[in-house]
Every structure is written in structure tokens, then in C-alpha cells.
Coordinates of C-alpha atoms and ligand atoms in Angstrom, one line a residue:
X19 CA 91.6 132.0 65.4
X20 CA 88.1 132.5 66.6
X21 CA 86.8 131.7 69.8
X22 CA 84.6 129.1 68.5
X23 CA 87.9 127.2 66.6
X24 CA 89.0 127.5 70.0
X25 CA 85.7 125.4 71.7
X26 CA 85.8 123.2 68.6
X27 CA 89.9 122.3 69.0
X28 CA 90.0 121.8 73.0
X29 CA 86.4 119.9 73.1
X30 CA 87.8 117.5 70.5
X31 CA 90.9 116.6 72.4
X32 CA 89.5 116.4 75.4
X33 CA 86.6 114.2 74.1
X34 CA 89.4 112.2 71.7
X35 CA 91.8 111.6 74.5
X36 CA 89.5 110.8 76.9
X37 CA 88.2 108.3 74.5
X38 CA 91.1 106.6 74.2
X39 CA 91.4 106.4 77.3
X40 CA 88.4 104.6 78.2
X41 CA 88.9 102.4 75.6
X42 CA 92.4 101.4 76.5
X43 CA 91.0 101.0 80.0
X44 CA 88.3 98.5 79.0
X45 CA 90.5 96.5 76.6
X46 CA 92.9 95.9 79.9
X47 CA 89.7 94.9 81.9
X48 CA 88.8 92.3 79.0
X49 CA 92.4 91.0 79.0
X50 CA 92.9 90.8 82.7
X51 CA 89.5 88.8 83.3
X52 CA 90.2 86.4 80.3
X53 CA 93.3 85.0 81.4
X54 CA 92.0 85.2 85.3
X55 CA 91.6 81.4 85.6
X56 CA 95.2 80.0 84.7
X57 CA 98.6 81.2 86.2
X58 CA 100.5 82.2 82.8
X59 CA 103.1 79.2 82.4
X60 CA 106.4 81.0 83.2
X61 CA 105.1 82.1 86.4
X62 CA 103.6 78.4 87.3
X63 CA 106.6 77.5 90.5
X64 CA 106.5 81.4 91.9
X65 CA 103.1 82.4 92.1
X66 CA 100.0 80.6 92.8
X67 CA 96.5 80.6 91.9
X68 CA 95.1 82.3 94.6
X69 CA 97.4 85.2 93.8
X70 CA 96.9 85.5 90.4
X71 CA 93.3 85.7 91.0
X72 CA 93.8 88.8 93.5
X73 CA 96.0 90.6 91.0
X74 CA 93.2 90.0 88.5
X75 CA 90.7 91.4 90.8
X76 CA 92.7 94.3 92.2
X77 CA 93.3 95.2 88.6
X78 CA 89.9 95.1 87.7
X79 CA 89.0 97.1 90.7
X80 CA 91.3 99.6 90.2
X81 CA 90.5 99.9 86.3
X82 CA 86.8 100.5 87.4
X83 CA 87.7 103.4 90.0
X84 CA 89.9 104.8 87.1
X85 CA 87.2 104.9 84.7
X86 CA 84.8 106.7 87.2
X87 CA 88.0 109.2 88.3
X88 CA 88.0 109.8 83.7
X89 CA 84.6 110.6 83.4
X90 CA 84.6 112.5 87.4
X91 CA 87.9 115.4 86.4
X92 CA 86.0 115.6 82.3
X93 CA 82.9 117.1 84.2
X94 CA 85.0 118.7 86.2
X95 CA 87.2 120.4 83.0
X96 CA 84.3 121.6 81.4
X97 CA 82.4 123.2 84.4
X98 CA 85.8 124.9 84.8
X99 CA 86.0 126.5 81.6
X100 CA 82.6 126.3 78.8
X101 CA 80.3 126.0 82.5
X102 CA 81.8 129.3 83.5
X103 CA 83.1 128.2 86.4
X104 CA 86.8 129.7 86.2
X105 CA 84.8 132.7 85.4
X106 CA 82.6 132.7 88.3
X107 CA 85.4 132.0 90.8
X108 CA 87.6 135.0 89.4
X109 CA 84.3 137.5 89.8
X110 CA 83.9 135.7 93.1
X111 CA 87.8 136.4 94.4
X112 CA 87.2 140.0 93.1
X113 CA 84.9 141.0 95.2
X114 CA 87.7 140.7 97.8
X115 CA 90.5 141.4 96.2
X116 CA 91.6 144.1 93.6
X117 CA 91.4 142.4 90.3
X118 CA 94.1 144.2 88.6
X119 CA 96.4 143.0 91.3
X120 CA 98.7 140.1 92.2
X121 CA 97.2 138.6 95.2
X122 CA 94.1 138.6 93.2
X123 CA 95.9 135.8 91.2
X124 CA 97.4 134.1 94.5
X125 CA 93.8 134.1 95.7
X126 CA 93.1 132.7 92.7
X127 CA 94.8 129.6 92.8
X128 CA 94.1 129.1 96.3
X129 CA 90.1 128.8 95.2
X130 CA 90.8 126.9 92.7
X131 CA 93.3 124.5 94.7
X132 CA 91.2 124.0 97.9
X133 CA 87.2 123.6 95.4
X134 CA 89.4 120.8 93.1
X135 CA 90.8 119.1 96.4
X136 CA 87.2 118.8 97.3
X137 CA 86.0 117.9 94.0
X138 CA 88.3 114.9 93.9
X139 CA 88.3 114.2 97.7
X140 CA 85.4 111.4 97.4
X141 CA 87.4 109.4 95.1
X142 CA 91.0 109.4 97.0
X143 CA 88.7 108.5 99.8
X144 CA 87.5 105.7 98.4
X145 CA 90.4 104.8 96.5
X146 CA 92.1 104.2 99.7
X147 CA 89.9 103.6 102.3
X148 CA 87.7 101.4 100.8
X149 CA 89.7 99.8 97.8
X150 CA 93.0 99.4 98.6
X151 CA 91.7 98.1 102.2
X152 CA 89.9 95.5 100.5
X153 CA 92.4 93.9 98.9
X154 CA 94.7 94.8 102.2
X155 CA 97.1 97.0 101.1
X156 CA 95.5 99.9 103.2
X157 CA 97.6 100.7 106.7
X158 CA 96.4 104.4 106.6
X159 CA 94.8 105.7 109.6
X160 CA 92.4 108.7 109.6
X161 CA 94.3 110.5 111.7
X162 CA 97.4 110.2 108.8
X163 CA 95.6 110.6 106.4
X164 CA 94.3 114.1 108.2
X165 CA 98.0 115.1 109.1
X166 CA 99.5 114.2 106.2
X167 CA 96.9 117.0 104.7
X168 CA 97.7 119.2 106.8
X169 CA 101.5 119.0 106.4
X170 CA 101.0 119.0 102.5
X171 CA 98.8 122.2 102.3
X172 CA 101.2 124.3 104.6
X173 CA 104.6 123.1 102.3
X174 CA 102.2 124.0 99.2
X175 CA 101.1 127.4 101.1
X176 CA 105.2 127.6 102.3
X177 CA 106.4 126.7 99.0
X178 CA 103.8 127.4 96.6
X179 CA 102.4 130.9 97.3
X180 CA 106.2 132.8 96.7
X181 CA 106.8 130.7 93.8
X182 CA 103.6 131.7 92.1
X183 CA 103.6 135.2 93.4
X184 CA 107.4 135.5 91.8
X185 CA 105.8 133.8 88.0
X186 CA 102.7 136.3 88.3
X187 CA 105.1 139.4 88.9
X188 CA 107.3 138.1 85.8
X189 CA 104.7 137.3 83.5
X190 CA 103.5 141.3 84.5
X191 CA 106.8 142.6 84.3
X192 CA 109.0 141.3 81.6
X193 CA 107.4 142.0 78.4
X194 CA 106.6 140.0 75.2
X195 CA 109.4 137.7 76.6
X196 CA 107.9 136.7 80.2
X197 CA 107.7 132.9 78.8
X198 CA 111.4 133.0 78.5
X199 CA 111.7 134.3 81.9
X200 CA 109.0 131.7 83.9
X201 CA 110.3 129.0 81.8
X202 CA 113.9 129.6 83.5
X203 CA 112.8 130.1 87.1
X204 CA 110.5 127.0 86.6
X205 CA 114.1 125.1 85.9
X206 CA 115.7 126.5 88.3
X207 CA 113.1 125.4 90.7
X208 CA 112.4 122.1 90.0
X209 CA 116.7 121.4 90.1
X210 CA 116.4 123.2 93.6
X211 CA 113.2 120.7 94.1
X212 CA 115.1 117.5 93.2
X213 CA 117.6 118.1 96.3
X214 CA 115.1 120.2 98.9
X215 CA 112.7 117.2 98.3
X216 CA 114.6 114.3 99.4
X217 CA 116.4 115.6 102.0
X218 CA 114.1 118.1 103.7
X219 CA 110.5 117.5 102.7
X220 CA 110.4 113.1 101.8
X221 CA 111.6 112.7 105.7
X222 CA 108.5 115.1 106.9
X223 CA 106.5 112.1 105.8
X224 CA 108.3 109.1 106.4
X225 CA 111.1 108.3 108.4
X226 CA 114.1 107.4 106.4
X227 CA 117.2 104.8 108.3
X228 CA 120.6 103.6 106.9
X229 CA 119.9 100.1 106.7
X230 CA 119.7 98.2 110.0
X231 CA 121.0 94.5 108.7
X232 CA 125.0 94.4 109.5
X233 CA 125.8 92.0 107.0
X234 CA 123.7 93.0 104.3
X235 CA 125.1 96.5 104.7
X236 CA 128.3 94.8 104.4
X237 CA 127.5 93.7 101.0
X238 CA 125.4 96.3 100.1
X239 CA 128.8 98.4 101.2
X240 CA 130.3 96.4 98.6
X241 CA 128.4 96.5 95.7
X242 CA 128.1 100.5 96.2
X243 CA 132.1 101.1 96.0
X244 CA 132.1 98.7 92.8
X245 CA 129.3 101.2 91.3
X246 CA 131.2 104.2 92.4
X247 CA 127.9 105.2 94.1
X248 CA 128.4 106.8 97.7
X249 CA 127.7 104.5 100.3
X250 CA 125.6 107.1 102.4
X251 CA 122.9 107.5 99.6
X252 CA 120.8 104.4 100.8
X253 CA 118.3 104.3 102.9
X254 CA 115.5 102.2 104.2
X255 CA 111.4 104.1 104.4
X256 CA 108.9 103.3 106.5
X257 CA 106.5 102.5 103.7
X258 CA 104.4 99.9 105.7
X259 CA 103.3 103.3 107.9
X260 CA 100.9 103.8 104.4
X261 CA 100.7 101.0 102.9
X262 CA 101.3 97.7 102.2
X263 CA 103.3 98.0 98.6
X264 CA 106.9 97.2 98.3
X265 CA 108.6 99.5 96.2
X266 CA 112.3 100.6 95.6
X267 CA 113.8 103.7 94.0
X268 CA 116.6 106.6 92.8
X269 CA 115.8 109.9 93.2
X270 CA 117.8 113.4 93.2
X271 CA 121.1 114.1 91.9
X272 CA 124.8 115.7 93.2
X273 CA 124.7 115.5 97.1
X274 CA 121.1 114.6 97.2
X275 CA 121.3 112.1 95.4
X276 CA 119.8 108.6 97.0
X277 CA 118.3 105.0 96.5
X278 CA 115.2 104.2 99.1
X279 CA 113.7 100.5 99.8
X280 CA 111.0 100.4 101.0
X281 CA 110.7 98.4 104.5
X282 CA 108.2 96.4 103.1
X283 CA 110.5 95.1 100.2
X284 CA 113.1 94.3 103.0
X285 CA 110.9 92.2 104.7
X286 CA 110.2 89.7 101.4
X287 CA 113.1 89.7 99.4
X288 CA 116.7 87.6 100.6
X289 CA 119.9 89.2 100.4
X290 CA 121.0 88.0 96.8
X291 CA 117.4 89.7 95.9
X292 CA 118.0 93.0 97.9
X293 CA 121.6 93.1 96.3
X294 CA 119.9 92.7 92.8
X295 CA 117.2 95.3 93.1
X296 CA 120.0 97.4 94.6
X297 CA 122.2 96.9 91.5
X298 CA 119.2 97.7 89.0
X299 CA 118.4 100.9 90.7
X300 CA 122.6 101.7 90.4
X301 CA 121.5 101.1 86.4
X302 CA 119.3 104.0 86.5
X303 CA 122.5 105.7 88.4
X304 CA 125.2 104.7 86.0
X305 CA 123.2 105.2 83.0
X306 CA 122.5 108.8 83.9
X307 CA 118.7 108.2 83.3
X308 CA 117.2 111.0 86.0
X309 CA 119.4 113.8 84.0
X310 CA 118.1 112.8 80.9
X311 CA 114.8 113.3 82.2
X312 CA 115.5 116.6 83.6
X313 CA 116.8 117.6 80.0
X314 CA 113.9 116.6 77.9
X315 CA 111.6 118.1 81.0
X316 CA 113.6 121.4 80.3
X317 CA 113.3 120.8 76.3
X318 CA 109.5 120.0 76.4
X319 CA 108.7 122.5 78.8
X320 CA 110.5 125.3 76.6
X321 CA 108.3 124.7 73.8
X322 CA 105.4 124.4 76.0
X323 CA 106.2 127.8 77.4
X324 CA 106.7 129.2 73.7
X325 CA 103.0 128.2 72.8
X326 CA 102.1 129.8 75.9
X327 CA 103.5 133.2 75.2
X328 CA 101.6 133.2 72.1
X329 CA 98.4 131.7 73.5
X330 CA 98.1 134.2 76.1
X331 CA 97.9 136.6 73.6
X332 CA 95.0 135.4 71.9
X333 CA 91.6 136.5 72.6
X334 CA 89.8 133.6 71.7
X335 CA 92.0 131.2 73.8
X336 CA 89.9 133.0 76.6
X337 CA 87.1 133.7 75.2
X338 CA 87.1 130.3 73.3
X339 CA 87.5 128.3 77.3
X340 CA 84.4 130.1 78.4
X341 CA 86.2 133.4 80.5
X342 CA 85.8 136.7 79.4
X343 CA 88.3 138.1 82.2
X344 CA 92.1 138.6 81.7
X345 CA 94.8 138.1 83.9
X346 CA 98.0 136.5 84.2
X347 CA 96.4 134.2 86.5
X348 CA 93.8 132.7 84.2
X349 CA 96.4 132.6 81.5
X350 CA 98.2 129.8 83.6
X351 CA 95.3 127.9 84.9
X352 CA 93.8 127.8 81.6
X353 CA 96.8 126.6 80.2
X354 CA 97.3 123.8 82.5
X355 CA 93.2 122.7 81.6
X356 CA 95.2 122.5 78.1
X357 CA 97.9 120.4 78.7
X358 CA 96.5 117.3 79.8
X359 CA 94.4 116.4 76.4
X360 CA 96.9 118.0 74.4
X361 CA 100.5 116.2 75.6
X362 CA 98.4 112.9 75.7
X363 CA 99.8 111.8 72.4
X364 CA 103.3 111.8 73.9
X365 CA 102.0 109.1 76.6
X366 CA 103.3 106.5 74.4
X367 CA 106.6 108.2 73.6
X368 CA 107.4 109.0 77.2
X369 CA 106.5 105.4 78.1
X370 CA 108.5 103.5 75.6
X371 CA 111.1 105.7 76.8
X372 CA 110.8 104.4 80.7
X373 CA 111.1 101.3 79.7
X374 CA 114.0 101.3 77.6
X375 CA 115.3 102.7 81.0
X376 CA 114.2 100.0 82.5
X377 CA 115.7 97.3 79.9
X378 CA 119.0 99.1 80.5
X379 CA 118.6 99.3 84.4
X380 CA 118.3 95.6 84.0
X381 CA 121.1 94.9 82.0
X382 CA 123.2 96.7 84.2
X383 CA 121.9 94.5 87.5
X384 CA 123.1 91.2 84.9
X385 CA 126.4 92.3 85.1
X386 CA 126.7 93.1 88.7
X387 CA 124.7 90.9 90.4
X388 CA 122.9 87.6 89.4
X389 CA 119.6 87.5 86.8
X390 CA 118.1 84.9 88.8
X391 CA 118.1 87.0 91.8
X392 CA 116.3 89.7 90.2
X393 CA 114.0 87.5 88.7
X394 CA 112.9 86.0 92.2
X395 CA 112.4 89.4 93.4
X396 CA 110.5 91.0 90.9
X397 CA 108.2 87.6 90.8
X398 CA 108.1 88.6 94.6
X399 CA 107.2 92.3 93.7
X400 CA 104.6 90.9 91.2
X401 CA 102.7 89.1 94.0
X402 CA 102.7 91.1 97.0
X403 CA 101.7 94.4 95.0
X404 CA 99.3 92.0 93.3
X405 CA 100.3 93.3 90.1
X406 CA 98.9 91.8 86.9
X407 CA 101.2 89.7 84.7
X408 CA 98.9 89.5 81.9
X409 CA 98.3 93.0 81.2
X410 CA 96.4 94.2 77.9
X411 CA 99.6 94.8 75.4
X412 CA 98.1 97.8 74.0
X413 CA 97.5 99.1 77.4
X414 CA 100.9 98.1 78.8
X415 CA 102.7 99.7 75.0
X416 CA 100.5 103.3 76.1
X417 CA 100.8 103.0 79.7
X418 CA 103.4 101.2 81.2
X419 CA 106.2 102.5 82.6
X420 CA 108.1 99.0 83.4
X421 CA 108.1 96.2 80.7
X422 CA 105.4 93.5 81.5
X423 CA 106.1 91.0 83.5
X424 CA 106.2 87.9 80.9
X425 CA 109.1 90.0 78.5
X426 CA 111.1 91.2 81.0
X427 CA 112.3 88.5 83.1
X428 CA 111.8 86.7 79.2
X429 CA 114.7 89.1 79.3
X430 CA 116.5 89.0 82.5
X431 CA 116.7 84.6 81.7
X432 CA 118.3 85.5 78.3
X433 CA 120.8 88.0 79.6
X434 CA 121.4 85.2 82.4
Ligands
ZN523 ZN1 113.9 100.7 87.4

């Protein structure tokens, strides 16, 4: 392979996917505003006009910032590697630090972590200072927004720096078969993630409660030992501390593992409706969906890690991206420039996949709690997160992770 094959291949998946892209995104902005002025039918007694209109508007909004936040991280892709900008930060670090060295790589990152934070940092701004607060949905102060930072970069410093050092040292140190090696410890750290994360980092951020409620908690009680789920894996999170959205969800696995409402889901659903979230979520439980992830994670990633090995190897995969340097370092970060426009064709695969989660998830809440309830609390969800209901259904077969609205409670009342 030459380094121009090299140019030619990335530049034409990053210029097809992001393509794509911005064409899915306008088809969803076309779709939204054409069916802005009339409630869809099956939603006509739960949702109002008013509302409809907001979701139409917040999804327009947000489409627009997503558009600018496409064509924003391209620029910032190609100064990275055919600007010379990867380049220019690795001469820059080296002037510091010994190049042939592994703090030189550490160093690295750290450039590269703290100039793409700042690259992006108008965007999240305005993403949620000034768009989410229009539509009301903001409750983030500056002075959260500023600790939250700060407690972020020192569990990325804490966390990050050894984790890096110890992939840097194996790629150096283990031969034709380093993939092999980082691949493992990769693994081994995102299993150790899934029960650190919610037990010791998720509660640095928000406060997580058993829930208050006596007699829901009865129930709730109930329904767990039915499921065979622990009781003392629910808890309630002060989501409204952020923002405004309602969510609920499972997360971890073994001892970790938990289901977390969010308070501001409490506050608008009824107890048949908190029972029938609570079941769905037990769906994702019983049907094992979070250790299939891990598994095709592990599966994806090996191959990943395969093409990796061989890329690094490869003169024109450097010279190709615009850096004339070597080091384990740039190996990585290059690499991860790769991935995005490259795994982009599996959106669709991983999507569909989601929501054939989600369609069992839902089957599962049928048989141990009532359709109806569901239904009332998803068309609750719907509104208050002002999600669409009429999405484009090209978009929604790319993107979504949950089945549209109209088909899944379509669903949920044929189940019931
Ligand atoms: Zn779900």
C-alpha cells in the first residue's frame, strides 16, 4: 500500500460517511417539520398540540447543532492528520520530553485530550447552555458544569494516565503479538469498569437513594423477588441536578449490578407506570442483553485490534495520515481517527440490534406487568423529553436505538 492509497482510502470514508450523515440528518429535519402541524392519530388523547410542536422544534434544533458539531470534528480530523497537526503536537511534546520514551506518549495524549476538549468546548457550551435551556430542559449551573470538569479530568488523569502508560509499555514490549496483549487488558478493564463505574465513580456525580416511596417499594419489592433480581440493585438519581430529562436504566453486572430511575421519571409516572418501566428494564436483566454486549464488544474489538497490529506496521498508514514520526503513541491515536468513518457501516447493524433488545425488554414488561401501563409511561417519556414521534424512518432504521414511537406501543397494544 502506498501512502497515497492510504490519503485516497481514509479521505473517502470520512467524506462518504460523513455524507451520509448529513444526509440522514436533513431527511429527519424534512420529516419532523412536515408532520409539525397535526398530533399523529394514535397519540391524539395523550399528547397535545403544544407538545408536539416543541418536540418538533427541539428536534429540529438539535438536528441543526448536530450538523454544525459533523462539519466542526471533519475540520478537526483533517487538521489532525493531512494539516499536520498530530505532527506538530508530537515535535512540540518533544521538545520536552524524550521522544523515544514513554511519557513522551502520555504527554502525548494529554495535548491531544486537553487541545480537542477546547476544540469542541464552544459547542457543548452551547449545546447546553443555550439550547437545551431554551427548550427548558437545562438545570446546569456554571459552577457544575465547572466541577463536574474538574472531577472528570482528575478520574481521566487517576484512571487514564496508568492505563495508557501500562498499553504503551505492552505495545513496546511484547513483540509482533502486542495487539493480542492490549486487546486483553482492554477486556479486562472495561469488565473491572462495568462494576468500579457504578458503584464508585456514577455516585461522584449524582447522588444515588433506595427509593423513598413505602408503598411503591413494597411493590417494587415484589415484582423484584418475582424476577429473581436482588432487591438492593434499585436506586433512585438525582437527574433533575442536570437536567430536566426523565430517563431509566440497567447497568453493570454480578454484584454491581443495578436499575436507576431517574427522579424526574418518579415525579411523572403513577405506580402501575413505575412498576412497568421497572419490569422492562428486568427484560434487559433476564434476557441477559448487557453480557451479550460485552461479548460482541470483546469479538469486534479483537478484530479491530488484529487490523491494528498490521496497520502499525505499515509505513504509509503514517505517512499516508500526514505524520512522518513513529511511536506507539501515534499508532493509537491515529487509529482511533480511523475508526469512526470506518465502523460507520455497522451503525445500522448495532442499531437494529438495540432494538430487538428493546422489542424483547418489552415483551418481557407484557408478561409481568400491564401493556397499558407502559404505554402511558413511555407516551409520558415521549412528552416531557420532548421526543419526536414522527421521526424520519430512514433516520430512525440507522440511528435509533429504541423503536419509534408509533410501532412500538403499535406493539406494546398488540402484546396487550
Ligand atoms: Zn430498554
Amino acid at each position: 500500500m502506498t501512502h497515497l492509497t492510504m490519503t485516497a482510502l481514509f479521505l473517502s470514508a470520512l467524506l462518504l460517511s460523513s455524507g451520509i450523515r448529513l444526509w440522514l440528518s436533513l431527511r429527519q429535519a424534512a420529516h419532523v417539520r412536515g408532520h409539525r402541524d397535526a398530533v399523529p392519530v394514535e397519540f391524539a388523547g395523550g399528547i397535545d398540540l403544544a407538545s408536539h410542536q416543541k418536540a418538533a422544534d427541539y428536534t429540529l434544533a438539535k438536528g441543526r447543532h448536530g450538523r454544525f458539531d459533523l462539519a466542526w470534528g471533519l475540520v478537526w480530523v483533517l487538521l489532525l492528520t493531512l494539516g499536520g497537526g498530530l505532527q506538530l503536537m508530537h515535535d512540540t511534546v518533544s521538545t520536552v520530553f524524550d521522544p523515544t520514551g514513554l511519557w513522551h506518549g502520555i504527554a502525548l495524549f494529554g495535548l491531544l485530550s486537553v487541545s480537542g476538549f477546547l476544540w469542541e468546548l464552544p459547542g457543548s457550551l452551547y449545546y447546553t447552555f443555550s439550547l437545551e435551556a431554551r427548550f427548558g430542559f437545562n438545570k446546569t449551573t456554571a459552577a457544575l458544569f465547572l466541577s463536574d470538569l474538574a472531577k472528570s479530568t482528575l478520574i481521566s488523569v487517576l484512571i487514564g494516565a496508568p492505563l495508557l502508560w501500562c498499553v504503551l509499555w505492552l505495545m513496546r514490549s511484547m513483540g509482533a503479538h502486542w495487539w493480542i496483549w492490549t486487546w486483553g487488558v482492554l477486556i479486562a478493564f472495561n469488565l473491572a469498569a462495568m462494576v468500579i463505574y457504578p458503584v464508585f465513580i456514577a455516585p461522584l456525580f449524582n447522588k444515588f437513594e433506595p427509593l423513598k416511596d413505602e408503598a411503591l417499594a413494597a411493590r417494587v419489592t415484589q415484582l423484584l423477588s418475582r424476577c429473581g433480581f436482588r432487591a438492593k440493585g434499585l436506586f433512585v438519581m438525582d437527574g433533575s441536578r442536570r437536567s430536566g430529562h426523565g430517563n431509566a436504566y440497567f447497568t453493570g453486572f454480578g454484584a454491581a449490578k443495578r436499575i436507576v430511575f431517574y427522579d424526574t421519571l418518579l415525579e411523572t409516572l403513577n405506580p402501575d407506570e413505575v412498576e412497568a418501566v421497572l419490569a422492562h428494564e428486568l427484560g434487559h436483566f433476564k434476557h441477559r442483553h448487557i453480557v451479550q454486549r460485552v461479548a460482541v464488544f470483546a469479538l469486534l474489538s479483537f478484530i479491530l485490534f488484529a487490523l491494528l497490529g498490521w496497520l502499525g506496521q505499515q509505513d504509509a498508514f503514517f505517512n499516508g495520515l500526514g505524520v512522518s514520526s513513529r511511536s506507539e503513541a501515534l499508532t493509537l491515536i491515529l487509529f482511533s481517527l480511523l475508526l469512526a468513518p470506518f465502523t460507520f457501516p455497522l451503525t445500522p447493524l448495532m442499531s437494529y440490534w438495540s432494538r430487538k433488545h428493546e422489542f424483547e425488554a418489552d415483551a418481557y414488561a407484557v408478561a409481568h406487568a400491564r401493556a397499558d401501563d407502559l404505554v402511558s409511561a413511555l407516551v409520558k417519556l415521549y412528552r416531557d423529553n420532548a421526543s419526536t414521534l414522527t421521526p424520519d424512518p430512514l433516520h430512525s432504521l440507522f440511528y435509533d436505538s429504541h423503536p419509534p414511537a408509533a410501532i412500538r406501543i403499535a406493539h406494546l397494544k398488540a402484546a396487550a
